[in-house]
Short mmCIF file of C-alpha atoms in Angstrom, two decimals:
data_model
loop_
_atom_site.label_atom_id
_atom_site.label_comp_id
_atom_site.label_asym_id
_atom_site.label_seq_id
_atom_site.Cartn_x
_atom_site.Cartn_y
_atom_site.Cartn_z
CA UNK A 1 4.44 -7.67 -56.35
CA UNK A 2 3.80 -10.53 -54.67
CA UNK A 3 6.32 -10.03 -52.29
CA UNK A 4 4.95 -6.92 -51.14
CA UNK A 5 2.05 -8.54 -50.60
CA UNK A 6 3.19 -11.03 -48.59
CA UNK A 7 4.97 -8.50 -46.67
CA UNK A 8 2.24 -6.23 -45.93
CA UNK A 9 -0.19 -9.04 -44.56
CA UNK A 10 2.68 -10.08 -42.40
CA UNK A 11 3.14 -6.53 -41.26
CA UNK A 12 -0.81 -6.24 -40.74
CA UNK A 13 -1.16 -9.66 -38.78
CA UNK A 14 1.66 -8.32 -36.49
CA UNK A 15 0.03 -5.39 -35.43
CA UNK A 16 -3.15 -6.89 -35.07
CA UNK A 17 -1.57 -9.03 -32.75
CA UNK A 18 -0.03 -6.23 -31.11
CA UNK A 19 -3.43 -4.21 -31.19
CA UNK A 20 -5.07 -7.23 -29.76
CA UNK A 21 -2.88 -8.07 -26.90
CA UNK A 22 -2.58 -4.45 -25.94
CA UNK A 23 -6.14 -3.88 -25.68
CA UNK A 24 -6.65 -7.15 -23.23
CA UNK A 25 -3.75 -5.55 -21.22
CA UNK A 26 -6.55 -2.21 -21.19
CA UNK A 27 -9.99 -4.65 -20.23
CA UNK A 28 -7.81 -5.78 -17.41
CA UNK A 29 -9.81 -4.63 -13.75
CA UNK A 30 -8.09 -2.60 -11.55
CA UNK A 31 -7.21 -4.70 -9.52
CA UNK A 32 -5.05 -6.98 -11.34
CA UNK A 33 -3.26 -3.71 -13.21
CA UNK A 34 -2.53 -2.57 -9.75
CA UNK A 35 -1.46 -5.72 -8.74
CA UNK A 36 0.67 -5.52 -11.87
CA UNK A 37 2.17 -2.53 -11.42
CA UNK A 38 2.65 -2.97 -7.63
CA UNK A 39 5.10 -5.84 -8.69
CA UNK A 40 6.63 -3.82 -11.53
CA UNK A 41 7.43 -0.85 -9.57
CA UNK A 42 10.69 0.69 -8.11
CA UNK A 43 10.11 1.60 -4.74
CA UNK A 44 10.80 5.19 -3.42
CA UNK A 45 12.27 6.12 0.40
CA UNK A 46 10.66 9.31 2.53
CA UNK A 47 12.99 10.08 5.79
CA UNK A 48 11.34 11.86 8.44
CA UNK A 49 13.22 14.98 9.87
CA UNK A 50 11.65 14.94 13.08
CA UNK A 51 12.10 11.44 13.91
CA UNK A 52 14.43 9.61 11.93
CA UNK A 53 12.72 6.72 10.22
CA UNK A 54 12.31 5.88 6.72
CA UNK A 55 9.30 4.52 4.78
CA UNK A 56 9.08 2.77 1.42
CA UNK A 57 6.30 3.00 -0.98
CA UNK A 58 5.59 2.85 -4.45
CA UNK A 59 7.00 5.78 -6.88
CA UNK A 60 3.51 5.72 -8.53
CA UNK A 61 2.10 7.04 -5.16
CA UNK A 62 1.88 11.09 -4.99
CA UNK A 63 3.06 12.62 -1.50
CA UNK A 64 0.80 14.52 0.24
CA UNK A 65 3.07 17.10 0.93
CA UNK A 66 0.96 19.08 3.52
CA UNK A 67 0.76 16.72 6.11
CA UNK A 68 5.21 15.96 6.00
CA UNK A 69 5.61 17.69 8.98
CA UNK A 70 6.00 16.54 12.64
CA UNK A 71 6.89 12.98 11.92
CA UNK A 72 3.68 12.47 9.80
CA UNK A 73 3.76 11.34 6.21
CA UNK A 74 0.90 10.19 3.41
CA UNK A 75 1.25 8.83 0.10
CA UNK A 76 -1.72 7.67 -1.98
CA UNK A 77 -3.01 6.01 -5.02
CA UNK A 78 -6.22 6.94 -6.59
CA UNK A 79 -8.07 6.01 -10.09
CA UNK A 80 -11.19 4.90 -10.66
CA UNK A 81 -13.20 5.25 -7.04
CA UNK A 82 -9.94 3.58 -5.83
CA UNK A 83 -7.92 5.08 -3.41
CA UNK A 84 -4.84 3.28 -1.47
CA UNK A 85 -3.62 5.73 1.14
CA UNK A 86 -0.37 4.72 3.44
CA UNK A 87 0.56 6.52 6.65
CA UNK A 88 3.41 6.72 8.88
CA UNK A 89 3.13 8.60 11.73
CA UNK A 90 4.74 9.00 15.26
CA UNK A 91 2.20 8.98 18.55
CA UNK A 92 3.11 9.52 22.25
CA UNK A 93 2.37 6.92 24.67
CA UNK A 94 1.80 9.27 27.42
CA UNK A 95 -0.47 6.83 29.54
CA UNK A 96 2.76 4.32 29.69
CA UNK A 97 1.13 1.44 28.19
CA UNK A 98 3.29 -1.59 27.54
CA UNK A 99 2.90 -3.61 24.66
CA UNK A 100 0.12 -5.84 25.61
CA UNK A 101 -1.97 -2.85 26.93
CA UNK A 102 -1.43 -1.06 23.29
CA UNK A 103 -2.32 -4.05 21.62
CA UNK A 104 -5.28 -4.37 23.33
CA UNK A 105 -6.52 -1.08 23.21
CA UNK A 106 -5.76 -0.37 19.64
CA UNK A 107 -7.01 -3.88 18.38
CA UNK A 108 -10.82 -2.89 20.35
CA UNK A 109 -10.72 0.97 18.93
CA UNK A 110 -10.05 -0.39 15.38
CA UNK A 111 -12.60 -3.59 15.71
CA UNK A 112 -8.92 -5.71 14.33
CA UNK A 113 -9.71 -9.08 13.24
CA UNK A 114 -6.13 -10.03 13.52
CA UNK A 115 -3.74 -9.47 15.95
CA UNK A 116 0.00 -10.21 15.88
CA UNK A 117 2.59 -9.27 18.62
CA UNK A 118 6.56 -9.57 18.47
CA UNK A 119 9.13 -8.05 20.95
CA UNK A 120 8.75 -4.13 20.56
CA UNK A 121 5.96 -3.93 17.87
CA UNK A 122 2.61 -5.26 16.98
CA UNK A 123 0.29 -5.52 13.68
CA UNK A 124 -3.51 -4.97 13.67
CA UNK A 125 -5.55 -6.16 10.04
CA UNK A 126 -9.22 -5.98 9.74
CA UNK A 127 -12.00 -3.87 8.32
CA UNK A 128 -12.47 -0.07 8.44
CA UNK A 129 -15.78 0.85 9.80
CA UNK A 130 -18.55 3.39 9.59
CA UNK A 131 -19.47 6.19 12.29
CA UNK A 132 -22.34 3.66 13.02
CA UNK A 133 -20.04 0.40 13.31
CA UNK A 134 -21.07 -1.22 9.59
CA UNK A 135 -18.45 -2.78 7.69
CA UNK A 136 -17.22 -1.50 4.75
CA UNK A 137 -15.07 -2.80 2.01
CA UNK A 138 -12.16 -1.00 2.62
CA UNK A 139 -9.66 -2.76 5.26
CA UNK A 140 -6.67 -1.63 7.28
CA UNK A 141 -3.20 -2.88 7.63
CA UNK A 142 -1.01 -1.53 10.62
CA UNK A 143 2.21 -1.72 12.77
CA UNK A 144 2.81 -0.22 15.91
CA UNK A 145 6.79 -0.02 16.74
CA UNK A 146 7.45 0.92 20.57
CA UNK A 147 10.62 3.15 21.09
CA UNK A 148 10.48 4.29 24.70
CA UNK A 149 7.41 6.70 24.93
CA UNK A 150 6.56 6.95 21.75
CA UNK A 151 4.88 4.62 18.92
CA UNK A 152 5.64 4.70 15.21
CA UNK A 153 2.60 3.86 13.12
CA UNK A 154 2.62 2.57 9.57
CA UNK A 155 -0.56 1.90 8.32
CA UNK A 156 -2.13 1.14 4.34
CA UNK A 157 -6.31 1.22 3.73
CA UNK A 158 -7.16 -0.13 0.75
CA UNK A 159 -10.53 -1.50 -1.07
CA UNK A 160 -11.19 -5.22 -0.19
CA UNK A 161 -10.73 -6.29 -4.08
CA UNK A 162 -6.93 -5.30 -4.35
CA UNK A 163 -6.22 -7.17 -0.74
CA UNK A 164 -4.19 -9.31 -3.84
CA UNK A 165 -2.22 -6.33 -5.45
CA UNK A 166 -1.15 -4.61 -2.24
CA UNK A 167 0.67 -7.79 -0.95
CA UNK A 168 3.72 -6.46 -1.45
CA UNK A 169 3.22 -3.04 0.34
CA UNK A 170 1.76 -5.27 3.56
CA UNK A 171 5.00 -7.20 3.20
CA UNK A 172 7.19 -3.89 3.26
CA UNK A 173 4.84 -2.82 6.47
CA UNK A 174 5.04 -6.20 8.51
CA UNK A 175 8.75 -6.20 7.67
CA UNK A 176 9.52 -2.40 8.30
CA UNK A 177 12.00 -1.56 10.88
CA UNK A 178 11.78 2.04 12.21
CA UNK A 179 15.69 2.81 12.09
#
């Protein structure tokens, strides 16, 4: 009898551990479960027909499979008010801008706070805006990659408090290479 006893306190101190630890895993904020997961996940490939280049993102991401058409693709996160959204997209340069030009012009449009140029790309970070030019909490991550007349876009918006947990999708844009 006393053996059983024993035994079924141990049992019951185990899962209240369990329980206990589980539930702090559940108070966690967003954030830090997406940042979590983010590190956790396996990442998925999408090849564009059109065009040829791949993007990676996160296999918790849904596909917006409407807009996979034409070189354009969207995957996106969303729980809680929270949305992550990354793009990839092709545009023609059809004024002939070079590099510096596009860089310029795209870092004014999208008010970029910083600004970072290599041989046959760029990358533009800052704030998305209002209609009316406020700042919002949401911010912007995106490459440009020049191939003769045309520019391929990846770009990720995402609230200002998971800046932290989508490090590792900013990574996989800065370091994407179109082919």
């Amino acid at each position: 009898m006393k053996r059983f006893l024993f035994l079924s306190m141990l049992v019951f101190i185990i899962i209240m551990i369990w329980v206990s630890v589980h539930e702090k895993e559940d108070d966690m904020p967003l954030p830090q479960k997406l940042e979590r997961a983010m590190r956790l996940t396996r990442m998925m490939e999408y090849k564009d027909c059109d065009y040829g280049y791949s993007v990676r993102y996160p296999s918790f991401f849904e596909p917006d499979d409407s807009l996979m058409d034409g070189g354009c693709c969207r995957f996106s996160f969303w729980q809680d008010s929270t949305e992550i959204v990354q793009t990839a997209f092709v545009e023609h340069n059809s004024d002939s801008l070079t590099l510096e030009q596009s860089m310029a012009k795209y870092a004014s449009e999208l008010h970029a706070t910083q600004q970072q140029k290599g041989d046959d790309f760029f990358i533009l970070s800052g704030h998305i805006l209002t209609d009316d030019g406020q700042i919002t909490s949401r911010r912007y991550h995106a490459k440009f990659v020049m191939h003769r007349k045309v520019w391929f876009v990846q770009t990720l918006a995402y609230p200002e408090d998971c800046e932290q947990a989508v490090q590792r999708l900013i990574r996989e844009i800065d370091n994407w290479k179109v082919w």
